[in-house]
Coordinates of C-alpha atoms in Angstrom, one line a residue:
X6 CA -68.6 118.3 -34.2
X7 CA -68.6 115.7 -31.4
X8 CA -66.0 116.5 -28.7
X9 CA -64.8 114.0 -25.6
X10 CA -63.6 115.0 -22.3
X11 CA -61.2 113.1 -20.5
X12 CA -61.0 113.1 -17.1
X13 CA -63.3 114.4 -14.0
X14 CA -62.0 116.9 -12.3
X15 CA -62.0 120.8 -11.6
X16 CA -59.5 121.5 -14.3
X17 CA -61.8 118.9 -16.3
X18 CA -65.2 121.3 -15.8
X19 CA -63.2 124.2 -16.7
X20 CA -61.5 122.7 -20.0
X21 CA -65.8 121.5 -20.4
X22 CA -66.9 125.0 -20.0
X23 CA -64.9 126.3 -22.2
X24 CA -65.5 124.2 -24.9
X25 CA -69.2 124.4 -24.3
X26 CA -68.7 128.6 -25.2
X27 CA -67.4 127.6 -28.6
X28 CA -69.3 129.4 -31.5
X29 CA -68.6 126.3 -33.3
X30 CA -71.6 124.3 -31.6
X31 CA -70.0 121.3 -30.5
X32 CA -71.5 118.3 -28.7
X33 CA -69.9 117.2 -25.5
X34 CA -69.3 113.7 -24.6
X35 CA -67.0 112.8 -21.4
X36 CA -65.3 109.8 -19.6
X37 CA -64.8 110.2 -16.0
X38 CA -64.9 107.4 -13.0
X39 CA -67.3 109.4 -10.9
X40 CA -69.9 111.7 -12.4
X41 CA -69.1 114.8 -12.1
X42 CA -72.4 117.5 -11.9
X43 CA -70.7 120.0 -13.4
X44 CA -69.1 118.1 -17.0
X45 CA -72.3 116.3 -16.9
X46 CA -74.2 119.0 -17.0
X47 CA -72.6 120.5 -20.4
X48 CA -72.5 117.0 -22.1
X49 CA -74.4 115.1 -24.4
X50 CA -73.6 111.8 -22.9
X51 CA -71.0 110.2 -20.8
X52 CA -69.4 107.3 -19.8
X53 CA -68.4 106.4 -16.4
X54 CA -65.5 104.3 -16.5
X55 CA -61.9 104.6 -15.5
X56 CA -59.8 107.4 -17.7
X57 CA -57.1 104.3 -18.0
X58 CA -59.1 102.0 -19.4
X59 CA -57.9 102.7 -23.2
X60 CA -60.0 99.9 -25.1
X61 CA -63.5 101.4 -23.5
X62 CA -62.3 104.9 -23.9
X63 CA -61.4 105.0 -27.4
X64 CA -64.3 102.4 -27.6
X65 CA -66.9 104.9 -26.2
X66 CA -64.8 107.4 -28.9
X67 CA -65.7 105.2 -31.8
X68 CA -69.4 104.4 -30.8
X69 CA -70.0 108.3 -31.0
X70 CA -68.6 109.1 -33.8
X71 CA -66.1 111.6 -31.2
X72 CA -63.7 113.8 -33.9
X73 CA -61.5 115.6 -31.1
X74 CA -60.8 114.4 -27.4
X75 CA -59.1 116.8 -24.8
X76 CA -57.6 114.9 -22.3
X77 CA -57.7 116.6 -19.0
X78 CA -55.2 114.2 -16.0
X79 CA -51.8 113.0 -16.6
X80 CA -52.7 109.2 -15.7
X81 CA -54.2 108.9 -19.2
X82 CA -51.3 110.2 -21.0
X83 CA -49.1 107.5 -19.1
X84 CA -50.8 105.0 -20.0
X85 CA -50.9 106.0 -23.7
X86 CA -54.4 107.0 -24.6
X87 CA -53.9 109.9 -27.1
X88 CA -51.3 107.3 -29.1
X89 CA -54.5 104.8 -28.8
X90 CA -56.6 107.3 -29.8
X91 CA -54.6 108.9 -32.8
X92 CA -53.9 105.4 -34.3
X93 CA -57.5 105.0 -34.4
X94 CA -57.8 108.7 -36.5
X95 CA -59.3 110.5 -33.6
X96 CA -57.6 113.5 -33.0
X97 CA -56.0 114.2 -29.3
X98 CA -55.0 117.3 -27.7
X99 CA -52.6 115.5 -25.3
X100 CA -49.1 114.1 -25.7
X101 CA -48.3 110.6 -27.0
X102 CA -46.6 108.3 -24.4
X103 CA -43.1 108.6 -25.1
X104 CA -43.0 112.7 -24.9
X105 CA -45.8 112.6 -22.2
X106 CA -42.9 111.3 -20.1
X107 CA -41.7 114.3 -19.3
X108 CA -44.3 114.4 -16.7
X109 CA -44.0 110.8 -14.8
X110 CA -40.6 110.0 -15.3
X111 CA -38.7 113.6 -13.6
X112 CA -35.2 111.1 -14.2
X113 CA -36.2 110.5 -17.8
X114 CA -37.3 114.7 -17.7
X115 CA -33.9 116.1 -15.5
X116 CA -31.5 114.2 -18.1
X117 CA -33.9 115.2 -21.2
X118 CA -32.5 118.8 -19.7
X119 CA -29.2 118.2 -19.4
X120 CA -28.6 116.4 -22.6
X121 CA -30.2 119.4 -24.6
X122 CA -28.8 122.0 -22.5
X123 CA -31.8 123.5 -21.5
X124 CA -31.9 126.5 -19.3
X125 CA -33.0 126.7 -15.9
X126 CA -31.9 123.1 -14.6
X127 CA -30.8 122.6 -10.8
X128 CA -28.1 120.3 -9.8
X129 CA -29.4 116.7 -9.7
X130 CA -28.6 113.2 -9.9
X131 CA -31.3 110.1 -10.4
X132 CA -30.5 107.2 -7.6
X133 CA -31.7 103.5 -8.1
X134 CA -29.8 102.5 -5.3
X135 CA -28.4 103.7 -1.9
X136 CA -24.5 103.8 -3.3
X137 CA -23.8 107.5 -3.7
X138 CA -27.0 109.0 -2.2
X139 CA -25.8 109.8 1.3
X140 CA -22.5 111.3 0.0
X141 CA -24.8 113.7 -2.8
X142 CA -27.0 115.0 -0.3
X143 CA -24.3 116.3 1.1
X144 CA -22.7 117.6 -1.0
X145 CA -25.3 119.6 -2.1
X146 CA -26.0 120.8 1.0
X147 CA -29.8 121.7 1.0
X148 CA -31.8 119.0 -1.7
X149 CA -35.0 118.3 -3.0
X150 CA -36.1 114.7 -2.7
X151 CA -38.1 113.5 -5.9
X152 CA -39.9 110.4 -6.7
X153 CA -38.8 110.2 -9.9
X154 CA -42.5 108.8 -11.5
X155 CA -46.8 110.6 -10.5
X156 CA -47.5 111.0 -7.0
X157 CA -50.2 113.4 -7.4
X158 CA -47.9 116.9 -6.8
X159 CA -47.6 115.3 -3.2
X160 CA -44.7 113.2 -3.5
X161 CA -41.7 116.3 -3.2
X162 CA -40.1 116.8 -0.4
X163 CA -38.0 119.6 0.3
X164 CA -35.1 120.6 3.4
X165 CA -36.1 123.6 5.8
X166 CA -39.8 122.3 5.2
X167 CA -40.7 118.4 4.9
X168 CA -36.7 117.7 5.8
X169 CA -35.1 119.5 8.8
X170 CA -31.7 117.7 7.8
X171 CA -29.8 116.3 5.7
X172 CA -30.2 112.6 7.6
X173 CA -34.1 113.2 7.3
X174 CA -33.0 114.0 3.4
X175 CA -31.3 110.3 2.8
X176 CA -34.3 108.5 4.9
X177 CA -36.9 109.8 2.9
X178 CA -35.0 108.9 -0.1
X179 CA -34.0 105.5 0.9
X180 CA -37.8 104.6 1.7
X181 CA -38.3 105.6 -1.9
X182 CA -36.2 103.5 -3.7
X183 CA -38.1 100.4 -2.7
X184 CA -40.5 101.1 -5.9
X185 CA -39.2 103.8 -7.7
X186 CA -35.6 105.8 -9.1
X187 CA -35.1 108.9 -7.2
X188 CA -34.1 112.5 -8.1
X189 CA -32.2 114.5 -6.0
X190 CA -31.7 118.2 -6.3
X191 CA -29.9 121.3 -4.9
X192 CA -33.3 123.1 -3.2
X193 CA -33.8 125.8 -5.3
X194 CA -35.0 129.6 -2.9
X195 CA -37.4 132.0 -4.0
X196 CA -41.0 132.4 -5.4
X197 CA -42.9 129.5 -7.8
X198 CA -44.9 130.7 -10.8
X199 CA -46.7 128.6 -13.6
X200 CA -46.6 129.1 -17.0
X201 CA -48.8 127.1 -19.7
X202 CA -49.0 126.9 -23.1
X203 CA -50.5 125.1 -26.2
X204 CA -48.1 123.2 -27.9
X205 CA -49.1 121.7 -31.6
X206 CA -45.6 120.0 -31.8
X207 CA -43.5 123.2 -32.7
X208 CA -45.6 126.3 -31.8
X209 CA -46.8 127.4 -28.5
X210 CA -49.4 129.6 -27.6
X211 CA -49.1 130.9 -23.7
X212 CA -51.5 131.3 -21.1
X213 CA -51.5 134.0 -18.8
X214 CA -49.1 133.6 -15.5
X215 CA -50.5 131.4 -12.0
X216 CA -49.0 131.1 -8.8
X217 CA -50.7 128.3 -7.1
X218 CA -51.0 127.6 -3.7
X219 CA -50.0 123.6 -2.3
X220 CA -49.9 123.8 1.7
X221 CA -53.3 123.1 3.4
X222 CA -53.4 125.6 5.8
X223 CA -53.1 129.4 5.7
X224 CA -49.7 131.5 5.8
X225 CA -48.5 128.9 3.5
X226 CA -48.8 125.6 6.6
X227 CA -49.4 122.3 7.1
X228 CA -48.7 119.8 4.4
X229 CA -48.6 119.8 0.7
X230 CA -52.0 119.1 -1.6
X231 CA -53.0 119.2 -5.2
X232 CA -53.1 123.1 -4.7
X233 CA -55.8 125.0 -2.5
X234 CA -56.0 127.4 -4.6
X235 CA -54.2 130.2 -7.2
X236 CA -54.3 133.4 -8.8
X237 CA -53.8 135.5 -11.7
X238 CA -53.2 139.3 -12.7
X239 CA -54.7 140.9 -15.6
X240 CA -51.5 141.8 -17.6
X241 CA -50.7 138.3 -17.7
X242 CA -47.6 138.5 -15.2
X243 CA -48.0 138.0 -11.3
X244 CA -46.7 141.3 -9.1
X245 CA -43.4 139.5 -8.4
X246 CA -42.6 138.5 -12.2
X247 CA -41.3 140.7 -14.5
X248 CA -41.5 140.5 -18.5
X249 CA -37.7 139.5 -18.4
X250 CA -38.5 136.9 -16.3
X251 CA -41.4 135.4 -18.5
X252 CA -39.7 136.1 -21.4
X253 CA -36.8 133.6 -19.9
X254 CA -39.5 131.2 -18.6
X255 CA -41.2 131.3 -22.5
X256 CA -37.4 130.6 -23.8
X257 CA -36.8 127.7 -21.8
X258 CA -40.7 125.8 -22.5
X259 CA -39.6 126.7 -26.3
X260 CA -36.5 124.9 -26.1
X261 CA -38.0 122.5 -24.7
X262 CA -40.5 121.6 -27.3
X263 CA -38.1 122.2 -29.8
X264 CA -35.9 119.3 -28.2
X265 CA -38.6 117.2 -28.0
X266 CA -39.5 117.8 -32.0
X267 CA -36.0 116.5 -32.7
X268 CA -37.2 112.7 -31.5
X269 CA -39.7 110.9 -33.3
X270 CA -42.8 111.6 -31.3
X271 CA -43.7 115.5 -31.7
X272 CA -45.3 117.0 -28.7
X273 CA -49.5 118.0 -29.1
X274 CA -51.4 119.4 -26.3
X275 CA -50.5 121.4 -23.0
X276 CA -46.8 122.1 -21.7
X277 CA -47.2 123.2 -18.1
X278 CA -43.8 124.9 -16.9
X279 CA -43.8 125.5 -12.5
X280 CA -40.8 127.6 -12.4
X281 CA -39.3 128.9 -9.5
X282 CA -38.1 132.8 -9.2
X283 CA -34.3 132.5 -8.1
X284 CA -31.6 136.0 -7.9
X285 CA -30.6 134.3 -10.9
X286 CA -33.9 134.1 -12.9
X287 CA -36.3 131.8 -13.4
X288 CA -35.3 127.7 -13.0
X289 CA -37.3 124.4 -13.4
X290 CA -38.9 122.7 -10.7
X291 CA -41.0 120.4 -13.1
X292 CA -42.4 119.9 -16.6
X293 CA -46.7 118.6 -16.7
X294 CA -47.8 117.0 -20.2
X295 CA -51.2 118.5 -19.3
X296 CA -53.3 122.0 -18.0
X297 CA -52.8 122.5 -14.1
X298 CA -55.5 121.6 -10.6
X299 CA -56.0 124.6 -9.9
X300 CA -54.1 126.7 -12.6
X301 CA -56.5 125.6 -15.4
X302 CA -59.5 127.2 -13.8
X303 CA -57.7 131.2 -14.0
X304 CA -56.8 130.8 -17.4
X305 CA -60.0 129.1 -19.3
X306 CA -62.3 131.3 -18.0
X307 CA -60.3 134.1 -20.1
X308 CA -60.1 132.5 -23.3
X309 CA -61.5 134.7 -26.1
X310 CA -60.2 132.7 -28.8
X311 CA -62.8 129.7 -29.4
X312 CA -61.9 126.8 -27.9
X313 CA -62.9 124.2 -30.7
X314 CA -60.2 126.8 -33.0
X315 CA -57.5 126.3 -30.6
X316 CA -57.9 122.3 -30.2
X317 CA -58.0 122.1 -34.2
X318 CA -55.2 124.1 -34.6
X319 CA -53.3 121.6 -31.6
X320 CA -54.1 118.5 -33.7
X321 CA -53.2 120.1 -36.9
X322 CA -50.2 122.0 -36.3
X323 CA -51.0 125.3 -37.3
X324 CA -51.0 126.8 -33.7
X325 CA -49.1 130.0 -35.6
X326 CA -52.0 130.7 -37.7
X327 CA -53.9 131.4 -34.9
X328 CA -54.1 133.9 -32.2
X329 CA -54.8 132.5 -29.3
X330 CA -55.9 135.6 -26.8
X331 CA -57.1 136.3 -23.2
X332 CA -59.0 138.5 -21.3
X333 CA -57.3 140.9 -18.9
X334 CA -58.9 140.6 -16.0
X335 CA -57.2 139.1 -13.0
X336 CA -58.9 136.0 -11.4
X337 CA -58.7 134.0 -8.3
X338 CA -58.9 130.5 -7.4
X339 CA -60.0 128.8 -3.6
X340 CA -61.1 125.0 -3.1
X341 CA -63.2 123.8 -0.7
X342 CA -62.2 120.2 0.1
X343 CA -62.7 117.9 2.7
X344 CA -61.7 118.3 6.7
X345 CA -59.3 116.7 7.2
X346 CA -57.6 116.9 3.7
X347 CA -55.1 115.7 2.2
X348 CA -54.4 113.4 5.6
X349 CA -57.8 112.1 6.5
X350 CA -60.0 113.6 4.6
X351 CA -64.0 113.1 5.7
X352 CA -65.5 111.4 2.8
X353 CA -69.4 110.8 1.7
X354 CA -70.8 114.4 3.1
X355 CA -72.6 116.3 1.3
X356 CA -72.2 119.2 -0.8
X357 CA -74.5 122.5 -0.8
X358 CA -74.1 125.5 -3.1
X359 CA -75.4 128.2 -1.9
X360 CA -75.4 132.2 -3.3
X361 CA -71.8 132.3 -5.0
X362 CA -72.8 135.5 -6.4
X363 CA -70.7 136.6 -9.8
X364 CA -68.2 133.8 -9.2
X365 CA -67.7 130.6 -11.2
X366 CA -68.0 127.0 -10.1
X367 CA -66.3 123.9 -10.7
X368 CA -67.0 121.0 -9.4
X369 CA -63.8 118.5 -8.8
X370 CA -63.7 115.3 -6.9
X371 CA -67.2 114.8 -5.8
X372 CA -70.0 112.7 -6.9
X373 CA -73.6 112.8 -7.3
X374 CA -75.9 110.5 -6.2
X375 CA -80.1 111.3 -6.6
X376 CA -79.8 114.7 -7.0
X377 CA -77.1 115.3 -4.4
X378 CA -73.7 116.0 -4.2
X379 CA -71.0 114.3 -1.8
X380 CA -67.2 114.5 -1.5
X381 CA -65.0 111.6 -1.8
X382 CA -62.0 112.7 -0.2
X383 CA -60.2 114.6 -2.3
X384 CA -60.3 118.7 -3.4
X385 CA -64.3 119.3 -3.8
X386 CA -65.2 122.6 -5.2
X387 CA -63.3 125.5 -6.7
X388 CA -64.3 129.2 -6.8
X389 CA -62.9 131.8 -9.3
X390 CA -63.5 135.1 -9.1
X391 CA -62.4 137.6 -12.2
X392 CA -62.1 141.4 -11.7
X393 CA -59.7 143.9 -12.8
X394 CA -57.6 143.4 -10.2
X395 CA -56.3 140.8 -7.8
X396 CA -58.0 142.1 -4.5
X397 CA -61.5 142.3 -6.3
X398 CA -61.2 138.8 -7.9
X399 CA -60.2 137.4 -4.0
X400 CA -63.6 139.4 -2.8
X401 CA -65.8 137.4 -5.1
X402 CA -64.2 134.1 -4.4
X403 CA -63.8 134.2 -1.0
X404 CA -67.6 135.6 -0.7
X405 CA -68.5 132.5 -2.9
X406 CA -66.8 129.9 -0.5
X407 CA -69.0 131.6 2.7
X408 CA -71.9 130.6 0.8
X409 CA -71.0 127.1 0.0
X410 CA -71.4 124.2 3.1
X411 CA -71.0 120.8 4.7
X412 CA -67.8 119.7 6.3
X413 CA -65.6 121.6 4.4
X414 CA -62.3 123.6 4.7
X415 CA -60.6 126.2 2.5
X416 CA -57.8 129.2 2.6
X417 CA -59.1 132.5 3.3
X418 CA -56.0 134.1 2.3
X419 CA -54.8 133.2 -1.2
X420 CA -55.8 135.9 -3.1
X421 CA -55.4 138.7 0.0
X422 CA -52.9 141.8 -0.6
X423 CA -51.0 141.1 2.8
X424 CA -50.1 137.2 1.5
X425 CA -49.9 139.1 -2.3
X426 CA -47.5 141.3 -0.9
X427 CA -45.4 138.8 1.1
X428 CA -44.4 137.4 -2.6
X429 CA -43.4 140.9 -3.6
X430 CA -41.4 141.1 -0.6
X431 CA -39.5 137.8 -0.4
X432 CA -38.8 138.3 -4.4
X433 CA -37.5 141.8 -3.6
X434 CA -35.0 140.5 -0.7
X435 CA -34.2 137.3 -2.9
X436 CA -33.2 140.3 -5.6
X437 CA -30.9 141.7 -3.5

């Protein structure tokens, strides 16, 4: 069977990897704008190109006869590549267009909510214009301040973090609406937790629980990234989440895809829920049409079920025939990216890979150039360690990172027991 890769990135390796375990014996093919040592390495052939380009995609699909194509980054889904590619009778694990949306249009996705009564939805309006917004933010008191279309999980900014008021609230807003609607929510307290699942238009199957980590520097600091890094536990919850609480989270991605069934596009591929742990349970901060950068790389690595299985039973819609299982172990995630990231990042220095010992390696946004490895700016490499427990996981990782240089920064602590138990804590006080 002849498989293609969308996409270049760390998640992008890790999706790779595990598609290269299958039992099923799959070629890999891949499209990605930079070459990426780690995909290329697994794959039979690639194509460097950019993931947007739909006619030389699915092109590149049809010349290799390609039967399945996983689609890794969200700026493919937006631009419609898996309609392209279903239309031409290639099978996609990725949304269509139209229910993709729930992604890069968070208006379209807030009012999707509240028009199906889903669960777990803050207070909100969307703004295309300044009338109203000053009086809203308010009246709300403490807000959220949205783009409503892709930013790169940069775009959010939040009071008593980003905002120190409510006039630093309505500037940030207003500077928006120049080239996009805007969303603005009540700011929602307590702890963030990602649930994923595979969706084959009615069924999901769920991945274990992440908590990722956005600010660059340690003790949670400095401003917000793609995520430096995340971790897992191996019963599938996180130490602060408890089975009522997933259960709830489950219940509210279920409705969800069941909403989404009811209109005329159903909804194939991943359904990535980041939830955030309130005294009143679990609430929305976002919907993804695709795996999570970082989150992706705890959960593949713990896939029993074969990979090749799990996209067949996504294209075909027979997810509940299947079950889909996972190691468990606990893993953790740390990036090394650029200095200077995500402000100014140093670009065009090389990579070297030392001893990483037991851990895994993905390689993200770098590129390789006669036999050598460079960043470009953006997250480099990710670690992941998996033991039976959090602490050993975070040994393995953070032992890896030691071993890998150049002009690279990273979190020591995500992964430790003191930052571990500062989520317990915080969740517990948040409890009452």
């Amino acid at each position: 069977m002849n498989v293609l890769i969308i996409g270049g990135g760390g998640r992008e390796n890790a999706i790779a990897d595990a598609i290269a375990r299958s039992e099923r014996n799959p070629t890999l093919f891949a499209v990605m704008a930079k070459k990426n040592p780690g995909i290329a390495a697994l794959c039979e052939d690639f194509l460097l190109v950019k993931e947007t380009d739909v006619e030389k995609v699915v092109g590149y699909a049809r010349e290799k006869g390609i039967e399945m194509v996983f689609i890794g980054p969200e700026a493919p889904l937006a631009v419609g590549i898996a309609d392209a590619l279903e239309e031409a009778g290639i099978g996609a694990v990725g949304p269509r267009k139209d229910v993709a949306r729930i992604e890069f249009d968070k208006a379209w996705a807030r009012n999707f909510m509240k028009d199906n009564d889903i669960e777990g939805c803050p207070a909100f309006k969307v703004f295309s214009e300044k009338k109203g917004l000053q009086e809203y933010i308010e009246e709300l008191g403490s807000v959220a301040i949205k783009p409503a279309g892709l930013t790169g999980g940069k775009g959010v900014k939040v009071m008593g973090d980003q905002l120190p008021d409510t006039g630093a609230a309505y500037d940030y807003a207003v500077s928006l609406l120049d080239g996009d609607n805007v969303v603005v929510e009540e700011n929602l307290v307590g702890e963030e937790f990602t649930v994923q699942a595979f969706v084959d238009g009615k069924n999901l199957a769920f991945t274990p629980c992440v908590q990722d980590h956005k600010r660059a520097f340690e003790n949670d600091l400095g401003p917000n990234t793609g995520g430096m890094g995340s971790y897992s536990d191996s019963d599938g919850l996180l130490p602060f989440v408890t089975i009522d609480d997933l259960y709830r989270a489950r219940e509210i991605m279920k409705a969800t895809i069941t909403a989404l069934g009811e209109t005329e596009t159903p909804f194939k591929g991943m359904l990535y829920g980041q939830f955030i742990l309130t005294k009143n349970g679990p609430k929305v901060i976002e919907f993804n049409a695709r795996f999570g950068d970082p989150e992706a790389m705890n959960v593949l690595p713990l896939l029993k079920t074969d990979m090749i299985d799990v996209m067949s039973a996504v294209v075909k819609g027979t997810l509940d025939e299947l079950d889909v299982e996972f190691l468990k172990r606990a893993t953790v995630c740390k990036y090394a990216v650029p200095a200077g990231y995500p402000d100014e990042p140093s670009k065009d220095k090389e990579v070297v890979v030392g001893d990483i010992g037991d851990a895994l390696l993905f390689y993200s946004s770098v590129y390789e150039k006669d036999g050598k490895v460079y960043t470009t700016g953006s997250r480099a490499v990710a670690v992941v360690g998996v033991a039976s427990s959090i602490t050993d996981a975070e040994r393995i990782a953070q032992n890896a990172l030691e071993n890998i240089t150049g002009d690279l920064h990273f979190r020591r602590d995500i992964g430790t027991p003191e930052l571990v138990q500062r989520r317990v804590t915080h969740m517990e006080q948040i409890r009452g």
